[in-house]
Amino acid sequence: MKVPFVDLKRQYLQIKPEVDQAIQQRLERAEFVGGDIIHEFEQAFAEFIGAKHCIACGNGTDSIEILLRAFGIGVGDEVIVPAHTWITASETVSFVGAKPVFADVEPLTYTIDPLRIVELINKNTKAIIVVHLAGCPAKMDEILNIAKEYNLMVIEDVAQAHNSEYLGQKTGSIGHAGSFSFYPSKNLGAYGDAGAMVTDDPEIAERARALANHGQLEKHNHILEGRNSRMDPIQSAVLLVKLKYLNQWTNSRIRLATHYADLLGGLDVQLPVVPSYAKHVFHLYMIQLEKRNEVKSYLDKSGITTNIHYPVALPFLKPYAGNNHQGEFPVARSAQDRLLSLPLFPELTDDELGYVCQVLKEALI
Ligand SMILES: *Cc1c(COP(=O)(O)O)cnc(C)c1O
């Protein structure tokens, strides 16, 4: 049996008539940039997340960079980011001229550790980027308390956690602003690149909207210098169709994660932990184990595709080699060597999941 890591075609086939029609409509109207459909998506998504404003943009990296700019973060400023995540968190900070400062993560959820954040704050610190990694919300109350005490902005990177909740509140609506990616394989994915920002702050929303569109709120009225980071109307149309199914797909991910936990319990691996405050949406099913690389190649040989998120933690990547890091990042270092992501997507079948567990057991003998 072959088990793919993700199979986007299965989901497309489920919604083909609706999504084909939505795309066809854009083609027939020759609506290739701009249009009401984008605002329609922004409104629907803001409502879904429970935020006052949503601004669509080109992707989930632009959205972080634009939010940093909207908050006025730049040269001389420091932003605290998790040591273990995708490089977006740190590269965007550098791109606006500020300095990313890495904080180690929690050993079981891999989200930023509030205790480490406090140690890194100085007079230049302006913001914290929180990543809800793999679909698990970070400890938002602790982080927001620190932010309040030191007057820091909190940007949530929700690229892996659409529809997750912290104490019943949707992530993205908890900090000062939230950033979403709709990269095709995310929990809510477009059919190309797309992203969005959400916030309750009307001034940040206006600045972000202007920054994403050459600094203009209306044509030729440039209130500042910005850039071009637009969401295509075709992507808005696809996302509007798919948003209706997000709850159903999220439930399916959660069910499959429970199924994995049932079948893998008792093995010598660390399974994902769901904190009591969290609705975890399992963008990734990450387990920790010894001999990770050997197990991964055994699974590969048996037709099972797995991934490593991420093989090198951010502080140890080449662009940050010259940084004068504070701390040794023991958790991030161990995570990079021990984590393995198993196949998990809403359309994964019980047979496939059972096969993954069976082969994993063989590999561990
Ligand atoms: C996917 C991802 C991003 C970037 O999104 P793009 O749309 O590909 O730019 C940012 N942060 C995290 C945690 C991600 O997983």
Coordinates of C-alpha atoms and ligand atoms in Angstrom, one line a residue:
M1 CA 0.0 0.0 0.0
K2 CA 1.2 3.5 -0.8
V3 CA 0.2 6.2 1.7
P4 CA 0.8 9.8 0.6
F5 CA 1.7 12.5 3.2
V6 CA -1.2 14.7 1.8
D7 CA -3.4 14.1 -1.2
L8 CA -5.1 17.3 -2.3
K9 CA -6.8 15.6 -5.3
R10 CA -9.2 13.6 -3.0
Q11 CA -10.5 16.8 -1.5
Y12 CA -10.8 18.5 -4.9
L13 CA -12.9 15.6 -6.2
Q14 CA -15.3 16.0 -3.3
I15 CA -16.1 19.6 -4.1
K16 CA -15.3 19.6 -7.8
P17 CA -18.7 20.9 -9.2
E18 CA -18.8 23.8 -6.8
V19 CA -15.3 24.8 -7.1
D20 CA -15.2 24.4 -10.9
Q21 CA -18.2 26.6 -11.1
A22 CA -16.7 29.3 -8.8
I23 CA -13.5 29.4 -10.9
Q24 CA -15.4 29.3 -14.2
Q25 CA -17.4 32.4 -13.1
R26 CA -14.2 34.4 -12.5
L27 CA -13.0 33.4 -16.0
E28 CA -16.2 34.3 -17.7
R29 CA -16.2 37.7 -16.0
A30 CA -12.5 38.1 -16.9
E31 CA -12.1 39.0 -13.2
F32 CA -8.4 38.3 -12.7
V33 CA -7.4 40.9 -10.1
G34 CA -9.6 42.6 -7.5
G35 CA -13.4 42.3 -7.4
D36 CA -16.2 41.9 -4.9
I37 CA -15.4 38.2 -4.3
I38 CA -12.3 39.2 -2.3
H39 CA -14.3 41.4 0.1
E40 CA -16.9 38.6 0.3
F41 CA -14.2 36.2 1.4
E42 CA -12.7 38.8 3.8
Q43 CA -16.0 39.2 5.5
A44 CA -16.8 35.5 5.7
F45 CA -13.3 34.8 7.1
A46 CA -13.4 37.7 9.7
E47 CA -16.8 36.3 10.9
F48 CA -15.5 32.8 11.0
I49 CA -12.5 33.8 13.1
G50 CA -14.4 36.3 15.2
A51 CA -12.2 39.3 14.3
K52 CA -13.5 42.7 13.2
H53 CA -11.2 43.1 10.2
C54 CA -9.7 40.7 7.6
I55 CA -7.3 41.8 4.9
A56 CA -6.6 39.3 2.1
C57 CA -3.0 39.2 0.7
G58 CA -0.7 37.2 -1.4
N59 CA 0.6 34.6 1.1
G60 CA 1.2 33.8 4.7
T61 CA 4.7 35.3 4.7
D62 CA 3.7 38.7 3.3
S63 CA 1.0 38.8 5.9
I64 CA 3.5 38.6 8.8
E65 CA 5.8 41.1 7.2
I66 CA 3.0 43.5 6.5
L67 CA 1.7 43.2 10.0
L68 CA 5.2 44.0 11.4
R69 CA 5.3 47.1 9.2
A70 CA 1.8 48.1 10.2
F71 CA 2.9 47.9 13.9
G72 CA 5.8 50.2 13.0
I73 CA 8.4 47.7 13.7
G74 CA 11.8 48.3 12.0
V75 CA 15.4 49.1 12.4
G76 CA 16.7 48.9 16.0
D77 CA 13.7 46.8 17.1
E78 CA 13.8 43.3 18.4
V79 CA 11.0 40.7 17.9
I80 CA 10.9 37.4 19.9
V81 CA 10.1 34.4 17.8
P82 CA 10.0 30.6 18.5
A83 CA 13.3 28.7 17.9
H84 CA 11.4 25.8 16.3
T85 CA 9.1 26.8 13.4
W86 CA 9.0 27.6 9.7
I87 CA 11.5 30.4 8.8
T88 CA 8.7 32.9 8.1
A89 CA 8.7 34.0 11.7
S90 CA 12.3 35.1 11.6
E91 CA 12.9 36.1 8.0
T92 CA 10.1 38.6 8.0
V93 CA 11.5 40.3 11.1
S94 CA 14.9 40.6 9.4
F95 CA 13.2 41.9 6.2
V96 CA 11.6 44.8 8.0
G97 CA 15.1 45.7 9.4
A98 CA 14.5 44.4 12.9
K99 CA 16.3 41.6 14.7
P100 CA 14.7 38.2 15.4
V101 CA 15.5 36.9 18.9
F102 CA 14.9 33.2 19.4
A103 CA 13.1 31.7 22.4
D104 CA 13.0 28.0 23.0
V105 CA 9.8 26.1 22.8
E106 CA 7.7 23.8 25.0
P107 CA 8.8 20.2 25.0
L108 CA 5.5 18.6 24.2
T109 CA 3.6 21.2 22.1
Y110 CA 6.6 22.9 20.4
T111 CA 5.0 26.3 20.9
I112 CA 6.9 29.3 22.3
D113 CA 7.7 29.0 26.0
P114 CA 6.5 32.0 28.0
L115 CA 9.3 31.5 30.6
R116 CA 11.9 31.9 27.9
I117 CA 10.2 35.0 26.4
V118 CA 10.6 36.9 29.7
E119 CA 14.4 36.3 29.8
L120 CA 14.8 37.9 26.4
I121 CA 13.0 41.2 26.8
N122 CA 15.0 44.4 26.8
K123 CA 14.3 48.0 25.9
N124 CA 14.4 47.2 22.1
T125 CA 11.9 44.4 22.3
K126 CA 8.7 45.4 20.4
A127 CA 6.7 42.3 19.6
I128 CA 6.3 38.5 20.0
I129 CA 5.4 36.3 17.1
V130 CA 3.5 33.3 18.4
V131 CA 3.2 30.2 16.1
H132 CA 0.4 27.7 16.8
L133 CA 2.6 24.9 15.5
A134 CA 1.1 21.8 13.9
G135 CA -2.4 23.1 14.9
C136 CA -1.8 23.4 18.6
P137 CA -2.4 26.8 20.2
A138 CA 0.4 28.4 22.2
K139 CA -0.2 29.5 25.9
M140 CA -1.9 32.7 25.0
D141 CA -2.8 33.9 28.5
E142 CA 0.7 33.8 29.8
I143 CA 2.0 35.4 26.6
L144 CA -0.6 38.2 26.6
N145 CA 0.2 38.9 30.3
I146 CA 3.9 39.3 29.5
A147 CA 3.0 41.5 26.5
K148 CA 0.8 43.7 28.6
E149 CA 3.5 44.1 31.3
Y150 CA 6.2 45.1 28.7
N151 CA 3.9 46.8 26.2
L152 CA 4.7 44.4 23.4
M153 CA 2.6 43.5 20.3
V154 CA 1.5 39.9 19.9
I155 CA 1.2 38.6 16.3
E156 CA -0.3 35.1 16.0
D157 CA 1.0 33.0 13.1
V158 CA -2.0 30.8 12.4
A159 CA -0.7 29.3 9.1
Q160 CA -1.0 25.8 10.6
A161 CA -3.9 26.2 12.9
H162 CA -7.1 27.5 11.1
N163 CA -10.1 26.8 13.4
S164 CA -8.0 25.9 16.4
E165 CA -9.1 27.4 19.8
Y166 CA -7.5 28.6 23.0
L167 CA -10.0 28.3 25.8
G168 CA -12.9 28.4 23.4
Q169 CA -11.6 31.4 21.4
K170 CA -10.4 31.0 17.8
T171 CA -6.7 31.6 17.3
G172 CA -5.9 34.6 15.3
S173 CA -8.4 36.7 17.2
I174 CA -6.6 36.5 20.5
G175 CA -3.4 38.6 20.0
H176 CA -3.2 42.1 18.5
A177 CA -3.3 40.5 15.0
G178 CA -3.4 37.1 13.3
S179 CA -1.7 35.9 10.1
F180 CA -3.0 33.1 8.0
S181 CA -1.6 31.2 5.0
F182 CA -3.8 29.4 2.5
Y183 CA -1.0 27.5 0.9
P184 CA -2.7 24.5 -0.7
S185 CA -1.8 21.9 1.9
K186 CA -2.8 24.0 4.9
N187 CA -6.0 23.2 6.8
L188 CA -7.8 25.8 4.7
G189 CA -5.9 25.8 1.4
A190 CA -6.3 27.7 -1.8
Y191 CA -5.4 26.5 -5.3
G192 CA -2.2 28.6 -5.3
D193 CA -0.6 31.1 -2.9
A194 CA -2.9 33.2 -0.7
G195 CA -2.9 34.7 2.8
A196 CA -4.8 37.0 5.1
M197 CA -4.4 39.2 8.2
V198 CA -7.1 39.6 10.9
T199 CA -7.3 42.2 13.7
D200 CA -9.8 44.1 15.8
D201 CA -7.7 47.3 15.6
P202 CA -9.1 49.6 12.8
E203 CA -5.9 51.6 12.4
I204 CA -3.7 48.5 12.0
A205 CA -6.3 47.1 9.6
E206 CA -6.2 50.3 7.5
R207 CA -2.4 50.4 7.5
A208 CA -2.1 46.7 6.6
R209 CA -4.6 47.1 3.7
A210 CA -2.7 50.1 2.4
L211 CA 0.7 48.3 2.8
A212 CA -0.6 45.4 0.8
N213 CA -1.7 47.6 -2.0
H214 CA 1.1 50.1 -2.8
G215 CA 0.2 52.3 0.1
Q216 CA -3.2 53.2 -1.4
L217 CA -6.6 52.8 0.2
E218 CA -8.2 54.1 -3.0
K219 CA -6.6 54.4 -6.4
H220 CA -3.8 57.0 -6.7
N221 CA -4.2 58.1 -3.1
H222 CA -0.9 56.8 -1.7
I223 CA -0.9 57.5 2.0
L224 CA 2.5 55.6 2.4
E225 CA 4.9 53.4 0.5
G226 CA 3.7 49.8 0.3
R227 CA 4.0 46.9 -2.0
N228 CA 1.8 44.5 -4.1
S229 CA 0.5 41.6 -2.1
R230 CA -2.9 40.8 -3.5
M231 CA -5.0 37.7 -3.2
D232 CA -6.3 36.6 -6.6
P233 CA -10.0 36.6 -7.0
I234 CA -9.8 33.0 -8.2
Q235 CA -8.3 32.1 -4.8
S236 CA -11.0 34.0 -3.0
A237 CA -13.6 32.1 -4.9
V238 CA -12.0 28.7 -4.1
L239 CA -11.6 29.7 -0.4
L240 CA -15.2 30.8 -0.1
V241 CA -16.3 27.4 -1.3
K242 CA -13.8 25.6 1.0
L243 CA -14.5 27.6 4.1
K244 CA -18.0 26.0 4.3
Y245 CA -16.3 22.6 4.8
L246 CA -13.6 23.7 7.3
N247 CA -15.5 22.5 10.3
Q248 CA -16.1 19.1 8.8
W249 CA -12.5 18.7 7.7
T250 CA -11.3 19.8 11.1
N251 CA -13.4 17.2 12.8
S252 CA -12.1 14.6 10.4
R253 CA -8.5 15.6 11.3
I254 CA -9.3 15.4 15.0
R255 CA -11.0 12.0 14.6
L256 CA -7.9 10.6 12.7
A257 CA -5.6 11.9 15.4
T258 CA -7.6 10.1 18.1
H259 CA -7.4 7.0 16.0
Y260 CA -3.6 7.3 15.7
A261 CA -3.4 7.8 19.5
D262 CA -5.5 4.6 20.1
L263 CA -3.4 2.5 17.8
L264 CA 0.0 3.9 18.8
G265 CA -0.6 4.0 22.6
G266 CA 2.0 2.0 24.5
L267 CA 4.7 2.3 21.9
D268 CA 8.0 3.9 22.8
V269 CA 7.1 7.2 21.0
Q270 CA 5.9 10.5 22.3
L271 CA 2.5 11.1 20.8
P272 CA 1.1 14.7 20.4
V273 CA -0.3 16.2 23.5
V274 CA -3.5 18.2 23.6
P275 CA -3.3 20.8 26.4
S276 CA -6.5 21.2 28.4
Y277 CA -6.9 24.8 27.1
A278 CA -6.7 23.7 23.5
K279 CA -8.7 22.7 20.5
H280 CA -5.8 21.2 18.5
V281 CA -6.6 20.9 14.8
F282 CA -3.8 18.6 13.8
H283 CA -2.4 20.3 10.7
L284 CA 0.5 17.9 11.4
Y285 CA 0.6 14.7 13.5
M286 CA 4.1 15.0 14.9
I287 CA 5.5 12.2 17.0
Q288 CA 8.9 12.1 18.8
L289 CA 11.1 9.1 18.7
E290 CA 14.6 7.8 19.0
K291 CA 16.3 6.6 15.7
R292 CA 13.9 8.9 13.8
N293 CA 15.9 8.8 10.6
E294 CA 16.0 5.0 10.6
V295 CA 12.3 4.7 11.2
K296 CA 11.6 7.3 8.5
S297 CA 13.5 5.3 5.9
Y298 CA 11.7 2.1 6.9
L299 CA 8.4 3.8 6.4
D300 CA 9.6 5.3 3.1
K301 CA 10.6 1.8 1.9
S302 CA 7.1 0.5 2.8
G303 CA 5.4 3.2 0.7
I304 CA 4.6 5.6 3.5
T305 CA 5.6 9.3 3.0
T306 CA 6.5 11.1 6.1
N307 CA 8.1 14.6 6.7
I308 CA 10.3 16.3 9.2
H309 CA 9.0 19.7 10.6
Y310 CA 11.7 20.9 10.8
P311 CA 15.2 19.2 10.4
V312 CA 17.1 22.3 11.5
A313 CA 15.8 24.6 14.2
L314 CA 15.9 28.3 13.3
P315 CA 18.9 29.4 15.4
F316 CA 21.1 26.8 13.8
L317 CA 20.3 27.8 10.2
K318 CA 23.0 29.6 8.1
P319 CA 21.3 33.1 8.1
Y320 CA 21.5 33.1 11.9
A321 CA 24.9 31.6 12.4
G322 CA 26.3 35.1 13.2
N323 CA 23.6 36.0 15.7
N324 CA 24.7 36.2 19.3
H325 CA 22.1 33.8 20.6
Q326 CA 21.1 33.7 24.2
G327 CA 20.7 30.2 25.4
E328 CA 21.3 26.8 23.9
F329 CA 17.7 25.9 22.8
P330 CA 17.8 22.4 24.2
V331 CA 14.1 21.7 23.3
A332 CA 14.4 22.9 19.7
R333 CA 17.6 20.9 19.3
S334 CA 16.0 17.8 20.5
A335 CA 12.8 18.4 18.5
Q336 CA 14.8 18.8 15.2
D337 CA 16.4 15.4 15.8
R338 CA 13.4 13.5 17.1
L339 CA 10.2 14.8 15.4
L340 CA 8.5 12.9 12.6
S341 CA 5.2 13.9 10.9
L342 CA 3.0 11.0 9.9
P343 CA 0.4 11.3 7.1
L344 CA -2.7 13.1 8.3
F345 CA -5.3 14.9 6.1
P346 CA -9.1 14.8 6.2
E347 CA -9.4 12.2 3.5
L348 CA -6.9 9.7 4.8
T349 CA -8.7 6.4 5.1
D350 CA -8.8 4.2 8.2
D351 CA -7.1 1.5 6.2
E352 CA -4.2 3.8 5.3
L353 CA -3.9 5.0 8.9
G354 CA -4.0 1.4 10.1
Y355 CA -1.2 0.5 7.7
V356 CA 1.0 3.4 8.9
C357 CA 0.6 2.2 12.5
Q358 CA 1.4 -1.4 11.6
V359 CA 4.5 -0.5 9.7
L360 CA 5.6 1.9 12.4
K361 CA 5.3 -0.9 15.0
E362 CA 7.4 -3.1 12.8
A363 CA 10.0 -0.3 12.5
L364 CA 10.2 0.1 16.2
I365 CA 10.9 -3.6 17.0
Ligands
LIG1 C1 3.1 27.8 5.7 C2 3.6 28.6 6.8 C3 3.9 30.0 6.7 C4 4.0 30.7 5.3 O1 3.0 30.6 4.5 P1 3.1 30.9 3.0 O2 1.7 31.2 2.5 O3 3.7 29.7 2.3 O4 4.0 32.2 2.8 C5 4.2 30.7 7.8 N1 4.3 30.1 9.0 C6 4.0 28.8 9.2 C7 4.1 28.3 10.6 C8 3.7 28.0 8.1 O5 3.5 26.7 8.3

